[in-house]
Each structure stands twice: as structure tokens, then as C-alpha cells.
Short mmCIF file of C-alpha atoms and ligand atoms in Angstrom, two decimals:
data_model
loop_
_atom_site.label_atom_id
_atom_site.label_comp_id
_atom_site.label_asym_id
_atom_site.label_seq_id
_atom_site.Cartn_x
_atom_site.Cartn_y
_atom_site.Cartn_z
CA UNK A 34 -21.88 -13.89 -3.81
CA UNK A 35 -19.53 -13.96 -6.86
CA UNK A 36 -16.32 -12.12 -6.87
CA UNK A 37 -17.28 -9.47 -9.22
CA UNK A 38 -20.80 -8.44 -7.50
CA UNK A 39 -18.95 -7.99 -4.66
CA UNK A 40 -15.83 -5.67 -6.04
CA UNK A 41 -18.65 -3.51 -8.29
CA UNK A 42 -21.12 -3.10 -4.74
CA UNK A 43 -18.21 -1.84 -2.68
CA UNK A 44 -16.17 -0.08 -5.25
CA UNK A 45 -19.79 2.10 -6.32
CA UNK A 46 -20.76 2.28 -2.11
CA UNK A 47 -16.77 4.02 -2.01
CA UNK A 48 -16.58 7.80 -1.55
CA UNK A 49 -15.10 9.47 -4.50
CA UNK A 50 -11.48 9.85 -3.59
CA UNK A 51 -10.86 6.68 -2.19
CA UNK A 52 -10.37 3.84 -4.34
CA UNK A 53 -10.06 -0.33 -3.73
CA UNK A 54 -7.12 -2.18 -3.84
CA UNK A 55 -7.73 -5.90 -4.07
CA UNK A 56 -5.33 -8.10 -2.24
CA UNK A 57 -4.86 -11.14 -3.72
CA UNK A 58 -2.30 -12.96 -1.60
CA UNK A 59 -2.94 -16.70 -1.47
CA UNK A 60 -5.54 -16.52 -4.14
CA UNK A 61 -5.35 -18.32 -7.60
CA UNK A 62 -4.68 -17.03 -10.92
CA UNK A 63 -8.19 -17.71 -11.80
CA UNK A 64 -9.62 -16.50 -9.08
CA UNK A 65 -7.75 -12.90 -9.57
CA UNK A 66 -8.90 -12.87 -13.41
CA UNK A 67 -12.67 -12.88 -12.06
CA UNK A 68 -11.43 -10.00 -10.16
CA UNK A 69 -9.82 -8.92 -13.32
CA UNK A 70 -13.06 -9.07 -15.87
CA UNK A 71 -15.08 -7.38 -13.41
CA UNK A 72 -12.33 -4.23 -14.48
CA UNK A 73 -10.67 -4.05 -11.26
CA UNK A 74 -7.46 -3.69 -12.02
CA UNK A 75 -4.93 -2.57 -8.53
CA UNK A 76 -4.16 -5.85 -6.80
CA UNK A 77 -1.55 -6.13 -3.98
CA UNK A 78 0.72 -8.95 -2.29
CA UNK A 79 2.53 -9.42 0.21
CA UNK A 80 5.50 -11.99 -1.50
CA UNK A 81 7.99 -11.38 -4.00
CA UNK A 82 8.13 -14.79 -5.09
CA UNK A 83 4.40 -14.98 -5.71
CA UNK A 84 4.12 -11.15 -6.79
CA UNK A 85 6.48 -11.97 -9.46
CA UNK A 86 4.47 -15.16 -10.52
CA UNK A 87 1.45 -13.52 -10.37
CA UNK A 88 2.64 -10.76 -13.01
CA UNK A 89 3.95 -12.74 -15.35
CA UNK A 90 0.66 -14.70 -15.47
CA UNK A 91 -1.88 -11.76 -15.28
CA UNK A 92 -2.39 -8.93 -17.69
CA UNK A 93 -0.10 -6.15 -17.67
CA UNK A 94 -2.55 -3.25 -17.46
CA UNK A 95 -2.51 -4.68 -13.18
CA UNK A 96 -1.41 -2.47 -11.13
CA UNK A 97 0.86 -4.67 -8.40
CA UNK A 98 1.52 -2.69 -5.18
CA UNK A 99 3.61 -4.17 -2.63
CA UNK A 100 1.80 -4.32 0.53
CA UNK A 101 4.38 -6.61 2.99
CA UNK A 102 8.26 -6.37 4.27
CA UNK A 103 10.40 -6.06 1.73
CA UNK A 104 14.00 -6.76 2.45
CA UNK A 105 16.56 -4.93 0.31
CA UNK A 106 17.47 -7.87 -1.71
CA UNK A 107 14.80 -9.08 -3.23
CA UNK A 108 13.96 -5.16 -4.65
CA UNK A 109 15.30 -5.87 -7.83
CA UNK A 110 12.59 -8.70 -9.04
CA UNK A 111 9.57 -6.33 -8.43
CA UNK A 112 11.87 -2.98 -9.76
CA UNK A 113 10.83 -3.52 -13.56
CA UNK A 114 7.19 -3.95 -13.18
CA UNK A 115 5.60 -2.88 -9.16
CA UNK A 116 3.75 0.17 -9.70
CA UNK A 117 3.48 0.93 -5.63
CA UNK A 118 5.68 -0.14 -2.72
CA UNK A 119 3.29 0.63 0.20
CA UNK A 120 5.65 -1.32 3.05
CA UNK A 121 8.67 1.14 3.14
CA UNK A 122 10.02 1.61 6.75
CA UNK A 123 13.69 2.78 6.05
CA UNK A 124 15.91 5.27 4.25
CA UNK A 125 18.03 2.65 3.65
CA UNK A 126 15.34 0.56 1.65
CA UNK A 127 14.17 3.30 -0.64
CA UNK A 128 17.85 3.77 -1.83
CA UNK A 129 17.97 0.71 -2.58
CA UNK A 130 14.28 0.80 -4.45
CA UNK A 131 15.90 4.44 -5.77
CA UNK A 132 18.88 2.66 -7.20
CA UNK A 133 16.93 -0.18 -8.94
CA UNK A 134 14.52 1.85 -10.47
CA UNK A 135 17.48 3.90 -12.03
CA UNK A 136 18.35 0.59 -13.50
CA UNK A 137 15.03 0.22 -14.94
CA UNK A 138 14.89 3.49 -16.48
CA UNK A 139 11.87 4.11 -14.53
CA UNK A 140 9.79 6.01 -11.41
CA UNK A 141 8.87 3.65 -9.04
CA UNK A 142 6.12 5.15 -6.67
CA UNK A 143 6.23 4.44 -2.89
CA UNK A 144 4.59 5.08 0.52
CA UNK A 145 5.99 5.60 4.02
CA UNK A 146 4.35 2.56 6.24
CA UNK A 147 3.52 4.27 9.48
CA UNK A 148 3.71 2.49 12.46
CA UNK A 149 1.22 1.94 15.18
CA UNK A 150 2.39 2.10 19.01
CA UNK A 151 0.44 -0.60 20.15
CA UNK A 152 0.61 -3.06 16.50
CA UNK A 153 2.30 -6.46 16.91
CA UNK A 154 4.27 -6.17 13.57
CA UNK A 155 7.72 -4.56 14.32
CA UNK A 156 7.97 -2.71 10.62
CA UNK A 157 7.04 0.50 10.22
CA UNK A 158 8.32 4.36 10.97
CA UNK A 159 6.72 6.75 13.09
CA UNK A 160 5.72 10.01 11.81
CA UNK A 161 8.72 11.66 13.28
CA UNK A 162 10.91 9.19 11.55
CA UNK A 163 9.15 9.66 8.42
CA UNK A 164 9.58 13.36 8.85
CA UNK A 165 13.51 13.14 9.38
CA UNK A 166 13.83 11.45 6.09
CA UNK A 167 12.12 13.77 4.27
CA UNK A 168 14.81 16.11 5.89
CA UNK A 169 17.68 14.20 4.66
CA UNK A 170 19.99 15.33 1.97
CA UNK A 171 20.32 11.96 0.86
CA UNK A 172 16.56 11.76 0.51
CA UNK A 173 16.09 14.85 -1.67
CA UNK A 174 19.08 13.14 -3.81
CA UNK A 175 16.87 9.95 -4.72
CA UNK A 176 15.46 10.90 -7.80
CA UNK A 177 13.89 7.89 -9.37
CA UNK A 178 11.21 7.35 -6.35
CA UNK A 179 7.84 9.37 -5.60
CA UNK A 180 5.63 9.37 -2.21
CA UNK A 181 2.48 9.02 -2.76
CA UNK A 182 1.32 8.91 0.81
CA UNK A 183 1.32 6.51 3.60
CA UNK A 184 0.21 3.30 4.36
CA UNK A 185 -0.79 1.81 8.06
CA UNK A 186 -2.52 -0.49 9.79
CA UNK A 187 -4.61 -0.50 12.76
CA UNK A 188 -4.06 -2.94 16.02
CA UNK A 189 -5.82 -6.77 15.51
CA UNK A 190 -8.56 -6.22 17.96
CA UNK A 191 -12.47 -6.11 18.50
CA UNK A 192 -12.24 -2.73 20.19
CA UNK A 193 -13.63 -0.19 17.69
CA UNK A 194 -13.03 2.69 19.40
CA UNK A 195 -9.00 1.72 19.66
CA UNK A 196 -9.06 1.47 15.83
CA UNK A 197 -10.59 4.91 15.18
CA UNK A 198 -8.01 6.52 17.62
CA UNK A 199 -5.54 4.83 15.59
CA UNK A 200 -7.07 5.58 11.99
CA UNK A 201 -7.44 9.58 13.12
CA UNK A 202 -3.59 9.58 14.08
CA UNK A 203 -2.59 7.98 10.83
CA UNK A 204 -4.97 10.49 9.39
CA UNK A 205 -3.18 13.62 11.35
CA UNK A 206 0.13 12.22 10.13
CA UNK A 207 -0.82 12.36 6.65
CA UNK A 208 -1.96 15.91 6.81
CA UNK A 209 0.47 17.40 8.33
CA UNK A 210 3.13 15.71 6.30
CA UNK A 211 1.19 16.84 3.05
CA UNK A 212 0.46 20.32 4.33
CA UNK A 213 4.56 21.05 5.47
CA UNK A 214 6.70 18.80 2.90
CA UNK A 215 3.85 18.13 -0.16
CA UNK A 216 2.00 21.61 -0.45
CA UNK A 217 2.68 21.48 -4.02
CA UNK A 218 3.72 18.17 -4.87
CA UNK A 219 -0.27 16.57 -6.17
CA UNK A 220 1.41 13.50 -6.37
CA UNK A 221 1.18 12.57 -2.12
CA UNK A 222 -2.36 11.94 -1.34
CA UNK A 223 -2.92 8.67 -0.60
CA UNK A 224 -3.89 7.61 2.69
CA UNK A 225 -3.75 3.54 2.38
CA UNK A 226 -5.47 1.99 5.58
CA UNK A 227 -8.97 -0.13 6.33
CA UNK A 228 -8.93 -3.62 5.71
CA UNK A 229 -11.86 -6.20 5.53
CA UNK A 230 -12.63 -6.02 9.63
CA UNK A 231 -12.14 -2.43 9.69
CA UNK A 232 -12.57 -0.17 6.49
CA UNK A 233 -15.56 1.33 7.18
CA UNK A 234 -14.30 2.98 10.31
CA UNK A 235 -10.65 3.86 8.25
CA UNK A 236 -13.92 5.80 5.73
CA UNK A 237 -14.77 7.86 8.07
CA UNK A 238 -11.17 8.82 8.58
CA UNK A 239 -9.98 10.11 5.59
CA UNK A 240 -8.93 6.63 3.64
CA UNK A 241 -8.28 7.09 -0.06
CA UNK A 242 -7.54 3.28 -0.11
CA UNK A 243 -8.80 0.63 1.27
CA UNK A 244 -6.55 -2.76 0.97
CA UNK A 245 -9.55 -6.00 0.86
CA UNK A 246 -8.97 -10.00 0.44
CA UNK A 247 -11.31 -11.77 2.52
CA UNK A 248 -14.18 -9.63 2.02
CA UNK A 249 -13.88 -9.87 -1.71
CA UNK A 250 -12.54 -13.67 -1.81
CA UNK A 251 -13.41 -15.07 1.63
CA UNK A 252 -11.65 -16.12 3.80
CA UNK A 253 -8.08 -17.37 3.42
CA UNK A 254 -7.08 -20.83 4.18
C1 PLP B 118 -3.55 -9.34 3.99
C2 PLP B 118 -3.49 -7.86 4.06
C3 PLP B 118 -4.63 -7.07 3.83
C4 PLP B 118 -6.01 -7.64 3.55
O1 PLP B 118 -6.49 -8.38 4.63
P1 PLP B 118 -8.03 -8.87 4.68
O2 PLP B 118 -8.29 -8.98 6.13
O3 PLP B 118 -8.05 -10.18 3.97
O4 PLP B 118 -8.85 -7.85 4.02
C5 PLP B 118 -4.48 -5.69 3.86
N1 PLP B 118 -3.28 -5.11 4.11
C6 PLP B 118 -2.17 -5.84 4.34
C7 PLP B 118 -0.89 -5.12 4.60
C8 PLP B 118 -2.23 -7.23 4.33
O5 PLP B 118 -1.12 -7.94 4.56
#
């Protein structure tokens, strides 16, 4: 099926609050601008080299988010343009995102990257963590970033059941994050997990995004 059938059957099939972020790591500039003319317009990558490339080649209206490890240096070449850093796992990195965005004149929005006991990748905070940042002085003082939510992945594995326990935690991280620290703050409410093997079960707990690249391009090589 062609790119565009595909992103139109699953973004209409999505609930209403949840929306589709197209990753488009690996994936050709051409290939992305079918993504692009069938109006989909929030892509993420996992590369600052190749994030960078990709904006400068695509049309501005995209909406990059930052979906891998991001080490402090490299924060300033995505600072004038990302729209979303999904991967942050450390006061120390959101200063730094807080004091390039300052530089830029600009908000730069972010999400915590919650951790997953039993995950393989070592980045990540657990909700405890997350919750003694938002406790921090020197958090409140970082005016130039804004949570929007959190972002997490589930463990690589075929047992279904093990990714829905792992989904509903994520899931009773986010509320009760949103319900002590964002009561009135409209701007955390994205839940950012589900990825081609397992979005359907992330649905049926509480996604508002789901991150895709092989089910909308196939499968990387
Ligand atoms: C690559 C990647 C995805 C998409 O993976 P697919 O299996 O191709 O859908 C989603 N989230 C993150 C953080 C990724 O690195």
C-alpha cells in the first residue's frame, strides 16, 4: 500500500485525542514528502545530524520532535527549529535545552522519557525522578521550556500481556503527575508511547501519541 493510504487509514481509525507522529529515521527526503502531501505533518528522528538535514530540506510547517538520546552538546543545532524533545532523562539536559532556547528567543516544548524496569536502553527517569525535578528550585527557574507530557517505551518482546503492564504504569505515571504538578497547566497531556508492534495495546491505555516508521514505510534496512 502507498504511504499516504496508509497514514490517512490509521490516522481516521485513531481515537480523538491521540494523534500520529511519523518517524522518519532512515527514510529519504522523498519518501517523507509522500508522507508530507498526504498532510501529515509531525515527523520525529532519532539523529541530530540527520534531523538537522532533514529540516533544512523539508517544509517548515513539519513539526520535528526529537525522539532519541540527546547529549547536551549537540542541543544547540535542533534549539532554533525542534518543536518537541520527547528523550529528556536529566535536569541537567533540560538546562541546557532551557539555556539554548533563551538564545533562540523561543519556547522549546519537552517531555520527561520514563523509564521501564525491565527495557534494555539505559536512558530514561523513573517517575520518582521525574517527580523530584519538578520539585527543584532550579526547575521552576527554567523558563524557556514546557512539559507536555511523557514519553516511554515498552520492553522488545512478544509477550503482550508484559507490554500492557508496562503501558498502564506509564499511563498511572502520567496521571498522577498531571493531577498533583499540572492541574492547571493544559499544556501537559501528552502521553507519547505505542510503536508499530505495539500501539494498539498503548490505545487502550491512554496514548495520545503514537510514534510509527515501519508500519507506515516498512521496514527499515
Ligand atoms: C524508531 C522508533 C520508533 C518507531 O519504530 P517502528 O517500530 O518503526 O514503528 C518509535 N519510537 C522511538 C523512540 C524510536 O526510536
Amino acid at each position: 500500500m502507498e504511504t499516504g493510504k496508509i497514514i490517512k487509514e490509521i490516522t481516521h481509525s485513531l481515537p480523538e485525542n491521540c494523534k500520529l507522529l511519523v518517524v522518519s529515521k532512515t527514510r529519504s527526503i522523498e519518501t517523507i514528502m509522500e508522507a508530507y502531501l498526504a498532510g501529515q505533518r509531525l515527523f520525529g528522528e532519532n539523529k541530530v545530524q540527520e534531523l538537522v538535514q532533514k529540516h533544512e530540506s523539508l517544509p517548515p510547517d513539519i513539526q520535528w520532535h526529537m525522539i532519541g538520546h540527546l547529549q547536551t552538546n549537540k542541543v544547540k543545532y535542533i534549539a532554533p527549529f525542534i518543536h518537541t524533545i520527547q528523550s529528556v532523562d536529566s535536569l541537567k539536559l533540560l538546562k541546557v535545552i532551557n539555556n539554548e532556547a533563551v538564545k533562540n528567543n523561543r519556547i522549546i516544548n519537552f517531555m520527561f522519557q520514563l523509564y521501564i524496569a525491565t527495557e534494555e536502553t539505559k536512558f530514561g527517569l523513573s517517575c520518582n525522578e521525574i517527580e523530584e525535578i519538578l520539585q527543584s528550585s532550579e526547575f521552576l527557574a527554567l523558563k524557556n521550556v514546557l512539559p507536555t507530557g511523557l514519553m516511554g517505551m515498552a520492553s522488545f518482546t512478544d509477550n503482550t500481556m508484559q507490554v500492557a503492564k508496562e503501558f498502564s504504569s506509564l499511563g498511572e505515571c502520567f496521571n498522577y503527575l498531571r493531577l498533583k504538578y499540572f492541574k492547571d497547566v493544559l499544556s501537559f497531556r501528552e502521553l507519547s508511547m505505542g510503536m508499530s508492534s505495539d500501539y494498539k495495546i498503548a490505545l487502550e491505555h491512554g496514548s495520545t501519541m503514537i510514534r510509527l516508521g515501519s508500519t507506515i514505510f516498512g521496514e527499515r534496512i
